[in-house]
Structure formats: C-alpha cells, structure tokens
C-alpha cells in the first residue's frame, strides 16, 4: 500500500497521485519515524513478550541470537510472537499501563498537521498493535493522520495464535529502506513543479540505519545506540531529547531551505547518497563496491541486511566482507 504524502482525515491512502505541493515556494517535507524507543520509550513487543509470552530471560537469549547472526530477525520474531497466549484486549491492558509517550510528541504531531508535514511511522512491529497504541494515546482523530508502515498480523480471538504477516519476503520481514525509497519516489512524482521533497527520519537504534540512509536529515535520540554509531562513524545527524527539539530544528531547516532554494529543485540538505545506495544495493554490486569503499559506515549503509543475515554457506562472500553480528540493532 502506498505511503501517504499529505495529512488526511482518514487512515486509508487512496489518492497519492493527486497530491500537490502546498506552494511552489515551499518545500514539501515528509517525516518518517521509528516507533519503539522513539515515539514511545518502551518496546511494545517486549512489553507483551515479558508479560504474556516467552518472558524476559528467553527474549534476551533470542535477541542475542539476532545480534550474533545465529538466527534471522524474522525467524526469532516469529518465535517471540508465537509465544504469546493472550487475547489482544488483555495484552493491550499491560501496554497501556507500561508505555510512556515522548512528552512533546503530541505537540509535534499537531505542528506537522498544521504545517502540512506528513508523518509516517516505519516499524518492524505489528501494525494492529501500533495503531491501537496511537489511537489510545493520541485519540483516534489525531491518530488517523499518521500512516503506519509495518507488518500486519493474524491474531486469533482467543489469543492462542499471534502470527506476523511480513511486509517483505526477506529475513528482516520489513525492509525499512525500501519503504522510504518508495515514498521518496512517489513524493517526487507528486510534485509537479520539479521540486524534490525533503525526507526526515527519526530513530534511536542502529537497526534504524537502513531507513535513515535514505533520509536527507537524520534525528537520533540522544544517548542511545544510533547516536553512538553516528558519532563513531561520522554520520551526519541531529541529536534530540524530545520531539520539541525536532520541531525547532525543522523550523530552522525550513527557513534555511527557503532562503537558499526558494523551495525549488534539490533541498539545501539533500542527501545524494540516497540515489547512490539504490544503484549499488543489489547483492551482485556489493563485492565490487566494497573494494572501492571499504569503510564500516559504507558497509552498513550499503547492505545493512548483512548484519543480521543468517549464517549459511550461501552468503559466504558477503560474510567475509561484512562480519556478521558486528553491529547491534
């Protein structure tokens, strides 16, 4: 399903091709954000697994299997979700009591609506859960302005079966980078004046890098793993403590872009790598490109799936270039 490019009063996305820029002199800005640890301080899945599923100790073992590359993210996730045995409503009760929303997110979301800035959630989680959380904490009307790009799920009425319906047929289940690429392409096609939308991504962990690599502006929650990784590998980013910081920075970026470009052509902070990574992101291109640019940062941006790739002989060449499990996500 296409990703929405304009706020609208209903959650369905139907008329992407009719989207126009607000003004020829105003840059279209599109925000994408991680969910767990970014909008909410806790991980929705972890809350469920610890209280109604495999438990925290088993979950930690499974998380480690992902980090070491012994098992794929998708494989481990299916075990975690499959461990649940609780009706959806009962499971949501513990999430409602446990989850904490960023104190300034609601104000930021209203700012996005008022300024015609589409806000999309990109998550490796399950869409029905994320939608219910947003409906509860924001209210259904406000929540309807946020599109959720995530995996779907089949959840039995008695809660005995929780089965993810993966968005992509990969070992990650949801290729966040591909989702942002699709949105960027659709947004560019929708801008009939030839301008290029500014893509913003907001996250907290290294696992957000596949999507972050496609953004023009990256916000990383201060003090967490994404910021540490960006600092270590000299990846441009803007740190934030709450969404109020993001709102202030976006205002500055809007003013800067309007002054330098008048909202036309490429954004002042355009990320030329976004197109580069798309051109060389196929598996066949990896070995040749690694020789050209062997830095750890470029390896992570080039083919982030390799860092959670299941250890099999079929990926021997890639594992040699990208040591599996060297980056935690």
Coordinates of C-alpha atoms in Angstrom, one line a residue:
X1 CA 0.0 0.0 0.0
X2 CA 1.4 3.5 -0.9
X3 CA 2.6 5.7 1.9
X4 CA 0.6 8.9 2.5
X5 CA 2.3 12.1 1.5
X6 CA -0.4 14.5 2.8
X7 CA -2.3 14.5 6.1
X8 CA -5.9 13.4 5.7
X9 CA -8.9 12.8 7.9
X10 CA -9.0 9.0 7.4
X11 CA -6.2 6.4 7.7
X12 CA -6.7 4.9 4.3
X13 CA -4.4 6.1 1.5
X14 CA -6.2 6.3 -1.8
X15 CA -5.2 9.4 -3.9
X16 CA -1.5 9.6 -3.8
X17 CA -1.3 10.6 -7.4
X18 CA -3.4 13.7 -6.8
X19 CA -1.0 15.1 -4.1
X20 CA 0.4 18.5 -5.0
X21 CA 2.9 20.7 -3.1
X22 CA 1.4 23.3 -0.8
X23 CA 3.1 26.1 -2.6
X24 CA 5.7 26.5 -5.4
X25 CA 7.8 28.3 -2.9
X26 CA 7.5 25.9 0.0
X27 CA 9.5 22.7 0.2
X28 CA 7.5 19.5 0.8
X29 CA 8.8 17.9 4.0
X30 CA 8.0 14.3 4.8
X31 CA 8.7 12.8 8.2
X32 CA 9.4 9.1 8.9
X33 CA 9.9 7.8 12.5
X34 CA 10.7 4.6 14.3
X35 CA 8.1 3.7 16.9
X36 CA 9.6 1.7 19.8
X37 CA 12.2 3.7 21.7
X38 CA 11.5 6.8 19.6
X39 CA 7.8 7.9 19.9
X40 CA 7.4 5.6 22.9
X41 CA 10.2 5.0 25.4
X42 CA 9.5 1.2 25.7
X43 CA 9.3 -1.5 23.0
X44 CA 5.7 -2.7 22.5
X45 CA 6.7 -6.2 21.6
X46 CA 9.0 -6.5 24.6
X47 CA 6.2 -5.5 27.0
X48 CA 4.0 -8.2 25.6
X49 CA 6.7 -10.9 25.4
X50 CA 7.8 -10.3 29.0
X51 CA 4.3 -10.3 30.5
X52 CA 2.4 -12.8 28.3
X53 CA 4.9 -14.7 26.3
X54 CA 8.4 -16.2 26.4
X55 CA 9.5 -13.9 29.3
X56 CA 12.4 -11.5 29.6
X57 CA 15.1 -14.1 30.0
X58 CA 14.2 -16.1 26.9
X59 CA 13.7 -12.9 25.0
X60 CA 17.2 -11.7 25.9
X61 CA 18.6 -15.0 24.6
X62 CA 16.6 -14.6 21.4
X63 CA 17.8 -11.0 21.0
X64 CA 21.4 -12.2 21.3
X65 CA 20.8 -14.8 18.6
X66 CA 19.9 -11.9 16.2
X67 CA 22.9 -9.9 17.1
X68 CA 25.3 -12.8 16.6
X69 CA 23.7 -13.8 13.3
X70 CA 22.9 -17.3 14.5
X71 CA 19.2 -16.7 13.5
X72 CA 17.5 -14.1 11.4
X73 CA 15.4 -11.3 12.8
X74 CA 12.3 -12.7 11.1
X75 CA 12.9 -16.2 12.5
X76 CA 13.4 -15.0 16.0
X77 CA 10.5 -12.6 15.8
X78 CA 8.1 -15.4 14.7
X79 CA 9.2 -17.4 17.8
X80 CA 8.6 -14.4 20.1
X81 CA 5.2 -13.5 18.7
X82 CA 4.3 -17.2 18.6
X83 CA 5.0 -17.5 22.3
X84 CA 2.1 -15.2 23.1
X85 CA -1.1 -16.7 24.5
X86 CA -3.3 -13.8 25.4
X87 CA -6.3 -12.1 23.8
X88 CA -5.5 -8.8 22.1
X89 CA -7.5 -6.7 24.6
X90 CA -5.9 -8.3 27.6
X91 CA -2.5 -7.9 26.1
X92 CA -3.2 -4.2 25.4
X93 CA -4.0 -3.6 29.1
X94 CA -0.4 -4.1 30.1
X95 CA 0.9 -2.0 27.3
X96 CA -1.4 0.9 28.2
X97 CA -0.2 0.8 31.8
X98 CA 3.5 0.4 30.8
X99 CA 4.1 2.5 27.8
X100 CA 5.3 6.1 28.1
X101 CA 5.0 8.5 25.1
X102 CA 7.6 11.2 24.4
X103 CA 6.3 14.2 26.4
X104 CA 6.4 16.5 23.3
X105 CA 5.3 14.1 20.6
X106 CA 1.6 15.2 20.7
X107 CA 2.6 18.8 20.2
X108 CA 4.9 17.9 17.4
X109 CA 2.3 15.9 15.7
X110 CA -0.1 18.8 15.8
X111 CA 2.6 21.0 14.4
X112 CA 3.0 18.6 11.5
X113 CA -0.7 18.6 10.8
X114 CA -0.8 22.5 10.9
X115 CA 2.2 22.8 8.5
X116 CA 1.1 20.1 6.1
X117 CA 4.1 17.8 7.0
X118 CA 3.1 14.2 6.6
X119 CA 4.2 12.0 9.5
X120 CA 4.7 8.3 8.9
X121 CA 5.7 5.5 11.3
X122 CA 8.1 2.9 9.9
X123 CA 8.4 -0.1 12.2
X124 CA 9.4 -3.8 12.3
X125 CA 6.5 -4.3 14.7
X126 CA 2.8 -5.2 14.0
X127 CA 0.5 -2.6 12.6
X128 CA -2.6 -3.6 14.6
X129 CA -0.7 -3.0 17.9
X130 CA 0.9 0.2 16.8
X131 CA -2.4 1.6 15.6
X132 CA -4.2 0.7 18.8
X133 CA -1.5 2.4 20.9
X134 CA -1.6 5.6 18.8
X135 CA -5.5 5.6 18.9
X136 CA -5.3 5.3 22.7
X137 CA -2.6 7.8 23.5
X138 CA -3.4 10.4 20.8
X139 CA -7.1 9.8 20.2
X140 CA -8.5 8.3 17.0
X141 CA -8.9 11.6 15.1
X142 CA -5.3 12.6 15.7
X143 CA -4.0 9.1 15.1
X144 CA -5.8 8.9 11.7
X145 CA -3.3 11.5 10.4
X146 CA -0.4 9.1 10.9
X147 CA 0.2 6.3 8.4
X148 CA 1.9 3.2 9.8
X149 CA 4.2 1.3 7.5
X150 CA 4.7 -2.0 9.4
X151 CA 4.0 -5.7 9.3
X152 CA 0.4 -6.9 9.5
X153 CA -0.8 -9.8 11.7
X154 CA -3.3 -12.6 12.2
X155 CA -4.3 -12.7 15.9
X156 CA -6.9 -15.3 16.9
X157 CA -9.8 -14.2 19.0
X158 CA -8.7 -16.3 22.0
X159 CA -5.2 -15.1 21.7
X160 CA -3.7 -18.5 21.2
X161 CA -2.1 -17.5 17.9
X162 CA -0.1 -14.4 17.1
X163 CA 1.3 -14.7 13.5
X164 CA 3.1 -11.8 11.8
X165 CA 2.3 -11.2 8.1
X166 CA 5.6 -9.9 6.9
X167 CA 5.6 -6.8 4.6
X168 CA 8.6 -8.1 2.6
X169 CA 9.8 -11.6 1.8
X170 CA 13.2 -11.1 3.4
X171 CA 15.0 -12.2 6.5
X172 CA 14.2 -8.8 8.0
X173 CA 10.5 -9.1 7.3
X174 CA 10.2 -5.4 6.7
X175 CA 12.8 -3.6 4.5
X176 CA 12.5 -0.1 6.0
X177 CA 14.9 1.3 3.4
X178 CA 12.7 0.0 0.6
X179 CA 9.7 1.6 2.2
X180 CA 11.4 5.0 2.4
X181 CA 12.6 4.7 -1.2
X182 CA 9.1 4.0 -2.4
X183 CA 7.8 7.1 -0.5
X184 CA 10.5 9.3 -1.9
X185 CA 9.8 8.2 -5.4
X186 CA 6.1 8.7 -5.0
X187 CA 6.6 12.1 -3.4
X188 CA 8.8 13.3 -6.3
X189 CA 6.3 12.2 -8.8
X190 CA 3.6 14.0 -6.9
X191 CA 5.5 17.3 -7.0
X192 CA 4.6 18.7 -10.4
X193 CA 6.8 21.7 -10.2
X194 CA 10.0 19.7 -10.3
X195 CA 11.0 20.2 -6.7
X196 CA 12.4 17.4 -4.6
X197 CA 10.8 16.7 -1.2
X198 CA 13.0 16.8 2.0
X199 CA 13.0 13.4 3.7
X200 CA 13.4 13.4 7.5
X201 CA 14.0 10.2 9.6
X202 CA 13.8 10.0 13.4
X203 CA 15.2 7.0 15.3
X204 CA 17.0 5.6 18.3
X205 CA 18.9 2.4 17.3
X206 CA 21.3 1.1 14.8
X207 CA 18.6 -1.0 13.3
X208 CA 17.1 2.3 12.0
X209 CA 20.1 2.8 9.7
X210 CA 18.6 1.0 6.7
X211 CA 15.8 3.7 6.6
X212 CA 18.0 6.5 7.9
X213 CA 20.4 6.1 4.9
X214 CA 17.6 7.2 2.6
X215 CA 16.9 10.4 4.6
X216 CA 18.2 13.9 3.9
X217 CA 18.0 14.8 7.6
X218 CA 18.5 12.2 10.4
X219 CA 17.5 12.8 14.0
X220 CA 18.9 10.4 16.6
X221 CA 17.6 10.2 20.2
X222 CA 20.4 11.4 22.5
X223 CA 22.4 8.9 24.5
X224 CA 21.2 5.8 22.6
X225 CA 22.9 3.4 20.2
X226 CA 22.0 5.3 17.0
X227 CA 23.7 8.4 18.2
X228 CA 26.7 6.5 19.4
X229 CA 27.0 4.8 16.0
X230 CA 26.6 8.1 14.1
X231 CA 29.3 9.7 16.3
X232 CA 31.7 6.8 15.9
X233 CA 31.4 6.6 12.1
X234 CA 31.0 10.4 11.5
X235 CA 27.5 10.1 10.1
X236 CA 25.7 13.4 10.0
X237 CA 22.8 13.6 12.4
X238 CA 20.9 15.9 14.8
X239 CA 20.6 14.7 18.4
X240 CA 17.3 15.2 20.2
X241 CA 15.9 14.7 23.7
X242 CA 12.2 15.2 23.0
X243 CA 10.2 15.9 19.8
X244 CA 10.3 19.6 20.8
X245 CA 13.9 19.7 19.8
X246 CA 12.9 18.2 16.4
X247 CA 10.3 20.8 15.9
X248 CA 12.7 23.6 16.5
X249 CA 15.3 22.1 14.1
X250 CA 12.7 21.5 11.4
X251 CA 11.7 25.2 11.6
X252 CA 15.4 26.2 11.1
X253 CA 15.7 23.7 8.2
X254 CA 12.6 25.2 6.5
X255 CA 14.0 28.7 6.9
X256 CA 17.4 27.7 5.6
X257 CA 15.9 25.8 2.6
X258 CA 13.6 28.7 1.7
X259 CA 16.5 31.1 1.8
X260 CA 18.8 29.0 -0.3
X261 CA 16.5 27.4 -2.8
X262 CA 13.1 29.2 -2.5
X263 CA 11.7 25.7 -2.3
X264 CA 12.7 24.7 -5.8
X265 CA 14.9 22.0 -7.1
X266 CA 17.0 20.0 -4.7
X267 CA 16.7 20.6 -0.9
X268 CA 19.5 22.6 0.7
X269 CA 20.2 19.4 2.8
X270 CA 19.7 16.9 0.0
X271 CA 21.3 13.5 0.6
X272 CA 23.0 12.5 -2.7
X273 CA 23.8 9.1 -1.2
X274 CA 20.1 8.1 -1.3
X275 CA 20.3 7.6 -5.0
X276 CA 23.8 6.1 -4.9
X277 CA 22.9 3.4 -2.4
X278 CA 19.9 2.4 -4.5
X279 CA 22.1 2.0 -7.6
X280 CA 24.6 -0.3 -5.8
X281 CA 22.4 -2.0 -3.2
X282 CA 22.0 -5.3 -5.1
X283 CA 23.9 -8.3 -3.8
X284 CA 25.9 -8.5 -7.1
X285 CA 27.2 -5.0 -6.6
X286 CA 28.4 -5.5 -3.1
X287 CA 31.8 -7.1 -3.6
X288 CA 32.9 -4.6 -6.3
X289 CA 31.7 -1.6 -4.2
X290 CA 33.4 -2.9 -1.0
X291 CA 36.7 -2.7 -2.8
X292 CA 36.0 0.9 -3.8
X293 CA 34.8 2.0 -0.3
X294 CA 35.7 -0.4 2.5
X295 CA 34.8 1.7 5.5
X296 CA 32.5 0.3 8.1
X297 CA 30.0 3.1 7.7
X298 CA 29.7 2.4 4.0
X299 CA 29.3 -1.3 4.5
X300 CA 26.5 -0.7 7.0
X301 CA 24.7 1.7 4.7
X302 CA 25.3 -0.3 1.6
X303 CA 23.8 -3.6 2.7
X304 CA 22.6 -3.4 6.3
X305 CA 20.8 -6.8 6.0
X306 CA 24.2 -8.4 6.1
X307 CA 24.5 -7.6 9.7
X308 CA 21.5 -9.7 10.6
X309 CA 22.0 -12.2 7.8
X310 CA 21.5 -15.8 8.8
X311 CA 24.9 -17.7 8.8
X312 CA 24.8 -20.0 5.8
X313 CA 27.3 -21.0 3.1
X314 CA 25.3 -19.1 0.5
X315 CA 26.4 -15.8 2.0
X316 CA 30.0 -16.7 2.4
X317 CA 31.3 -14.0 0.2
X318 CA 29.2 -11.3 2.0
X319 CA 30.2 -12.5 5.4
X320 CA 33.8 -12.2 4.5
X321 CA 33.3 -8.5 3.6
X322 CA 30.7 -7.8 6.4
X323 CA 31.5 -9.8 9.6
X324 CA 28.1 -11.0 10.8
X325 CA 27.0 -9.8 14.2
X326 CA 29.5 -6.9 14.4
X327 CA 26.7 -4.3 14.7
X328 CA 23.9 -4.5 17.2
X329 CA 20.5 -3.4 16.0

